[in-house]
Amino acid sequence: MQHFPIFLALTGRRVVVSGGGAAALAKLRLLLKTEARITVFATAPDRQVADWANQGRLTLVRRAAEPGDALCAALFYAANEDAAEDARTAALARADGALVNIVDNLEDSQFITPAIVDRDPVTVAIGTEGAAPVLARAIKADLEERLPATLGPLARIGKGFRKMAEVLPFGRARRDFWQDYYFNAGPRAMAQGEDGVEAALDRLLDRHVNRSVRPGHVSFVGAGPGDPDLLTLKARKALDVADVVIHDRLVPQPILELARREAVLIDVGKEGFGPSAKQADIDALIVEHGLKGAQVVRLKGGDCTVFGRLDEEIEAVVAAGLSYDIVPGITAASAAVAGIGQSLTKRGRNASVRLLTGHDMQGFADHDWRSLARPGEVAAIYMGKRAAHFLQGRLMMHGAAPETPVTVVENASRPDQRVLGTTLDRLSTDLAEADFDGPALMLFGLAPRDGLPVTRFDQEAFPWPAASLPKSSQQTPSSLAMSST
């Protein structure tokens, strides 16, 4: 982020514009919505600029800007539509201590003016750092359609009521009140006209003041495999209202950033064969915040119902008398198999699929290896990276064919997703050479679909999987490790 978005208070402060043509008009139409003291320097101003000056809405000085003209100005716009004059006046303004914007010159500007959706006092600013103005305009048009015209009056009335609402305890009680106002009582009252909104606010406040403190609640939420676009709508809503988010290490930062800015984020990440938070401590943490009345989101990578110790946490929540709900997510197996162009089940190949873990609390996990080793079986193996040699040995010991395809997908669905297509007899060797360091899921019995565009680690393009190539054309090692494009 090169430009940090802020809303600058301009009431009573100077804003200077150099130029009086089309570029200056575009900026002035926005600036005149503020309470700034605007001064325009222009030798030949547009008639509209002159009219605004005659109406007392701005001060017009009919000459070019000179040294000292931007003293005490908060902002300065160089809008002369002439590169040399823009550079000259911008240098003068910088010397006077003003922040400078040169119209259509991002590199030499100290700030930019975003596209704005105006529902005063609600203002939505959209910026693309100058990279895609067309995209900013498209987003603005979309928001203009989505945000009702009544939003401004509702916010204005609500703003005047904020002092009254301070009788409610700070935090969740106030947030519940305002949420009720903006999404329920306010719009209903506004449908009858603005006059009834303040009375509706009074009645709503009485209800919330007399309401007993709402108990805490725990939402067990699946964060999906890592791509924020794969987060469910229900998961997004849970993050929107969360007071506390207790998350695993597999939940990436872009998803955590979707939580309310005021939410407390607590990392309780576990790592196989490494340092981990104790499950009892996690249970106690969830209960502690829930009993304090917080809306708690227990955020788990993938689907919280798959290898997420969900039952243990639910039992702790129920024992504490707290309510809970479960928001499932897209599990890593679904994301991984989609990433290699396959499906987990296929008519004529396998009518079932197994979800297995490579290790459990006692170490390497044991399974029904004999049935899993039969031809045509498919399994998604979670947490199997460090158990690869063990898995390979058990399966081959119980009759699995050495050429059985195995695909390992690291960081499934994320921009840095990588895919290793190999065979059972090469699994541990190839996985060691691939040196995956992110979360990886193993798809036993599945190879990547032929013809998918992929990239080797050395950035040479190869079709894959290698296991499907003629022996004479296979690379060494016999599998190919690839990153998504």
mmCIF file of N, CA and C in Angstrom, residues 172 175 213-220 241-246 264 266 281-298 313-314 316-325:
data_model
loop_
_atom_site.group_PDB
_atom_site.id
_atom_site.type_symbol
_atom_site.label_atom_id
_atom_site.label_comp_id
_atom_site.label_asym_id
_atom_site.label_seq_id
_atom_site.Cartn_x
_atom_site.Cartn_y
_atom_site.Cartn_z
ATOM 1 N N ARG A 172 -20.095 -4.192 23.141
ATOM 2 C CA ARG A 172 -21.089 -4.987 22.437
ATOM 3 C C ARG A 172 -22.502 -4.421 22.571
ATOM 4 N N ARG A 175 -22.897 -1.664 20.166
ATOM 5 C CA ARG A 175 -22.860 -2.170 18.795
ATOM 6 C C ARG A 175 -24.172 -2.850 18.435
ATOM 7 N N VAL A 213 -28.136 -8.281 29.736
ATOM 8 C CA VAL A 213 -26.901 -8.440 28.980
ATOM 9 C C VAL A 213 -26.956 -9.732 28.165
ATOM 10 N N ARG A 214 -26.734 -9.602 26.879
ATOM 11 C CA ARG A 214 -26.813 -10.765 26.001
ATOM 12 C C ARG A 214 -25.662 -11.713 26.317
ATOM 13 N N PRO A 215 -25.942 -13.004 26.468
ATOM 14 C CA PRO A 215 -24.868 -13.948 26.809
ATOM 15 C C PRO A 215 -23.899 -14.114 25.646
ATOM 16 N N GLY A 216 -22.731 -14.625 25.971
ATOM 17 C CA GLY A 216 -21.745 -14.895 24.938
ATOM 18 C C GLY A 216 -22.183 -16.031 24.038
ATOM 19 N N HIS A 217 -21.550 -16.118 22.893
ATOM 20 C CA HIS A 217 -21.895 -17.143 21.909
ATOM 21 C C HIS A 217 -20.619 -17.528 21.179
ATOM 22 N N VAL A 218 -20.512 -18.791 20.816
ATOM 23 C CA VAL A 218 -19.330 -19.283 20.109
ATOM 24 C C VAL A 218 -19.747 -19.811 18.740
ATOM 25 N N SER A 219 -19.074 -19.323 17.705
ATOM 26 C CA SER A 219 -19.273 -19.831 16.347
ATOM 27 C C SER A 219 -18.020 -20.575 15.919
ATOM 28 N N PHE A 220 -18.170 -21.861 15.612
ATOM 29 C CA PHE A 220 -17.068 -22.648 15.087
ATOM 30 C C PHE A 220 -17.110 -22.518 13.565
ATOM 31 N N VAL A 241 -19.154 -9.746 13.040
ATOM 32 C CA VAL A 241 -19.702 -9.412 14.356
ATOM 33 C C VAL A 241 -18.849 -9.954 15.502
ATOM 34 N N ALA A 242 -17.732 -10.585 15.181
ATOM 35 C CA ALA A 242 -16.926 -11.226 16.227
ATOM 36 C C ALA A 242 -16.248 -10.195 17.131
ATOM 37 N N ASP A 243 -16.285 -10.468 18.431
ATOM 38 C CA ASP A 243 -15.490 -9.686 19.389
ATOM 39 C C ASP A 243 -14.099 -10.299 19.535
ATOM 40 N N VAL A 244 -14.036 -11.625 19.455
ATOM 41 C CA VAL A 244 -12.783 -12.360 19.635
ATOM 42 C C VAL A 244 -12.700 -13.419 18.540
ATOM 43 N N VAL A 245 -11.544 -13.500 17.884
ATOM 44 C CA VAL A 245 -11.302 -14.529 16.869
ATOM 45 C C VAL A 245 -10.126 -15.369 17.345
ATOM 46 N N ILE A 246 -10.394 -16.636 17.637
ATOM 47 C CA ILE A 246 -9.361 -17.571 18.089
ATOM 48 C C ILE A 246 -9.058 -18.477 16.903
ATOM 49 N N VAL A 264 -10.459 -8.872 18.846
ATOM 50 C CA VAL A 264 -9.213 -9.392 19.396
ATOM 51 C C VAL A 264 -8.860 -10.679 18.649
ATOM 52 N N ILE A 266 -6.501 -13.985 18.380
ATOM 53 C CA ILE A 266 -5.654 -14.829 19.225
ATOM 54 C C ILE A 266 -5.214 -16.041 18.414
ATOM 55 N N ASP A 281 -5.992 -25.748 26.966
ATOM 56 C CA ASP A 281 -5.842 -24.291 27.066
ATOM 57 C C ASP A 281 -6.717 -23.576 26.041
ATOM 58 N N ILE A 282 -6.821 -24.164 24.838
ATOM 59 C CA ILE A 282 -7.691 -23.578 23.811
ATOM 60 C C ILE A 282 -9.145 -23.628 24.266
ATOM 61 N N ASP A 283 -9.562 -24.780 24.794
ATOM 62 C CA ASP A 283 -10.928 -24.909 25.299
ATOM 63 C C ASP A 283 -11.213 -23.851 26.366
ATOM 64 N N ALA A 284 -10.256 -23.681 27.284
ATOM 65 C CA ALA A 284 -10.441 -22.723 28.373
ATOM 66 C C ALA A 284 -10.518 -21.295 27.850
ATOM 67 N N LEU A 285 -9.746 -21.005 26.816
ATOM 68 C CA LEU A 285 -9.733 -19.659 26.235
ATOM 69 C C LEU A 285 -11.075 -19.339 25.578
ATOM 70 N N ILE A 286 -11.608 -20.301 24.845
ATOM 71 C CA ILE A 286 -12.913 -20.113 24.201
ATOM 72 C C ILE A 286 -13.975 -19.838 25.262
ATOM 73 N N VAL A 287 -13.998 -20.667 26.290
ATOM 74 C CA VAL A 287 -14.998 -20.537 27.352
ATOM 75 C C VAL A 287 -14.829 -19.212 28.105
ATOM 76 N N GLU A 288 -13.596 -18.845 28.400
ATOM 77 C CA GLU A 288 -13.333 -17.604 29.146
ATOM 78 C C GLU A 288 -13.951 -16.395 28.450
ATOM 79 N N HIS A 289 -13.706 -16.270 27.158
ATOM 80 C CA HIS A 289 -14.239 -15.110 26.429
ATOM 81 C C HIS A 289 -15.752 -15.215 26.244
ATOM 82 N N GLY A 290 -16.254 -16.424 26.034
ATOM 83 C CA GLY A 290 -17.699 -16.587 25.902
ATOM 84 C C GLY A 290 -18.433 -16.206 27.168
ATOM 85 N N LEU A 291 -17.888 -16.585 28.326
ATOM 86 C CA LEU A 291 -18.531 -16.259 29.602
ATOM 87 C C LEU A 291 -18.488 -14.763 29.908
ATOM 88 N N LYS A 292 -17.566 -14.058 29.276
ATOM 89 C CA LYS A 292 -17.507 -12.597 29.439
ATOM 90 C C LYS A 292 -18.526 -11.874 28.552
ATOM 91 N N GLY A 293 -19.289 -12.657 27.785
ATOM 92 C CA GLY A 293 -20.320 -12.057 26.933
ATOM 93 C C GLY A 293 -19.868 -11.780 25.522
ATOM 94 N N ALA A 294 -18.694 -12.269 25.133
ATOM 95 C CA ALA A 294 -18.163 -11.985 23.804
ATOM 96 C C ALA A 294 -18.784 -12.881 22.743
ATOM 97 N N GLN A 295 -18.866 -12.350 21.536
ATOM 98 C CA GLN A 295 -19.173 -13.154 20.363
ATOM 99 C C GLN A 295 -17.843 -13.741 19.901
ATOM 100 N N VAL A 296 -17.651 -15.035 20.107
ATOM 101 C CA VAL A 296 -16.372 -15.683 19.840
ATOM 102 C C VAL A 296 -16.463 -16.457 18.522
ATOM 103 N N VAL A 297 -15.486 -16.260 17.660
ATOM 104 C CA VAL A 297 -15.353 -17.079 16.458
ATOM 105 C C VAL A 297 -14.116 -17.943 16.628
ATOM 106 N N ARG A 298 -14.337 -19.250 16.656
ATOM 107 C CA ARG A 298 -13.222 -20.205 16.661
ATOM 108 C C ARG A 298 -12.976 -20.552 15.208
ATOM 109 N N GLU A 313 -13.992 -29.162 21.690
ATOM 110 C CA GLU A 313 -14.270 -27.754 21.974
ATOM 111 C C GLU A 313 -15.759 -27.517 22.220
ATOM 112 N N ILE A 314 -16.593 -28.230 21.459
ATOM 113 C CA ILE A 314 -18.039 -28.114 21.692
ATOM 114 C C ILE A 314 -18.393 -28.599 23.091
ATOM 115 N N ALA A 316 -16.613 -28.519 25.762
ATOM 116 C CA ALA A 316 -16.223 -27.496 26.740
ATOM 117 C C ALA A 316 -17.208 -26.338 26.744
ATOM 118 N N VAL A 317 -17.675 -25.938 25.567
ATOM 119 C CA VAL A 317 -18.621 -24.827 25.454
ATOM 120 C C VAL A 317 -19.965 -25.198 26.077
ATOM 121 N N VAL A 318 -20.444 -26.405 25.795
ATOM 122 C CA VAL A 318 -21.720 -26.862 26.348
ATOM 123 C C VAL A 318 -21.634 -26.981 27.871
ATOM 124 N N ALA A 319 -20.518 -27.517 28.365
ATOM 125 C CA ALA A 319 -20.344 -27.666 29.819
ATOM 126 C C ALA A 319 -20.370 -26.310 30.520
ATOM 127 N N ALA A 320 -19.948 -25.249 29.805
ATOM 128 C CA ALA A 320 -19.946 -23.902 30.387
ATOM 129 C C ALA A 320 -21.293 -23.205 30.239
ATOM 130 N N GLY A 321 -22.249 -23.868 29.595
ATOM 131 C CA GLY A 321 -23.579 -23.282 29.430
ATOM 132 C C GLY A 321 -23.670 -22.264 28.322
ATOM 133 N N LEU A 322 -22.726 -22.263 27.383
ATOM 134 C CA LEU A 322 -22.726 -21.302 26.279
ATOM 135 C C LEU A 322 -23.414 -21.889 25.055
ATOM 136 N N SER A 323 -24.001 -21.017 24.255
ATOM 137 C CA SER A 323 -24.594 -21.457 22.996
ATOM 138 C C SER A 323 -23.515 -21.475 21.915
ATOM 139 N N TYR A 324 -23.772 -22.235 20.848
ATOM 140 C CA TYR A 324 -22.797 -22.311 19.768
ATOM 141 C C TYR A 324 -23.502 -22.630 18.457
ATOM 142 N N ASP A 325 -22.811 -22.363 17.367
ATOM 143 C CA ASP A 325 -23.256 -22.831 16.057
ATOM 144 C C ASP A 325 -22.021 -23.212 15.250
#
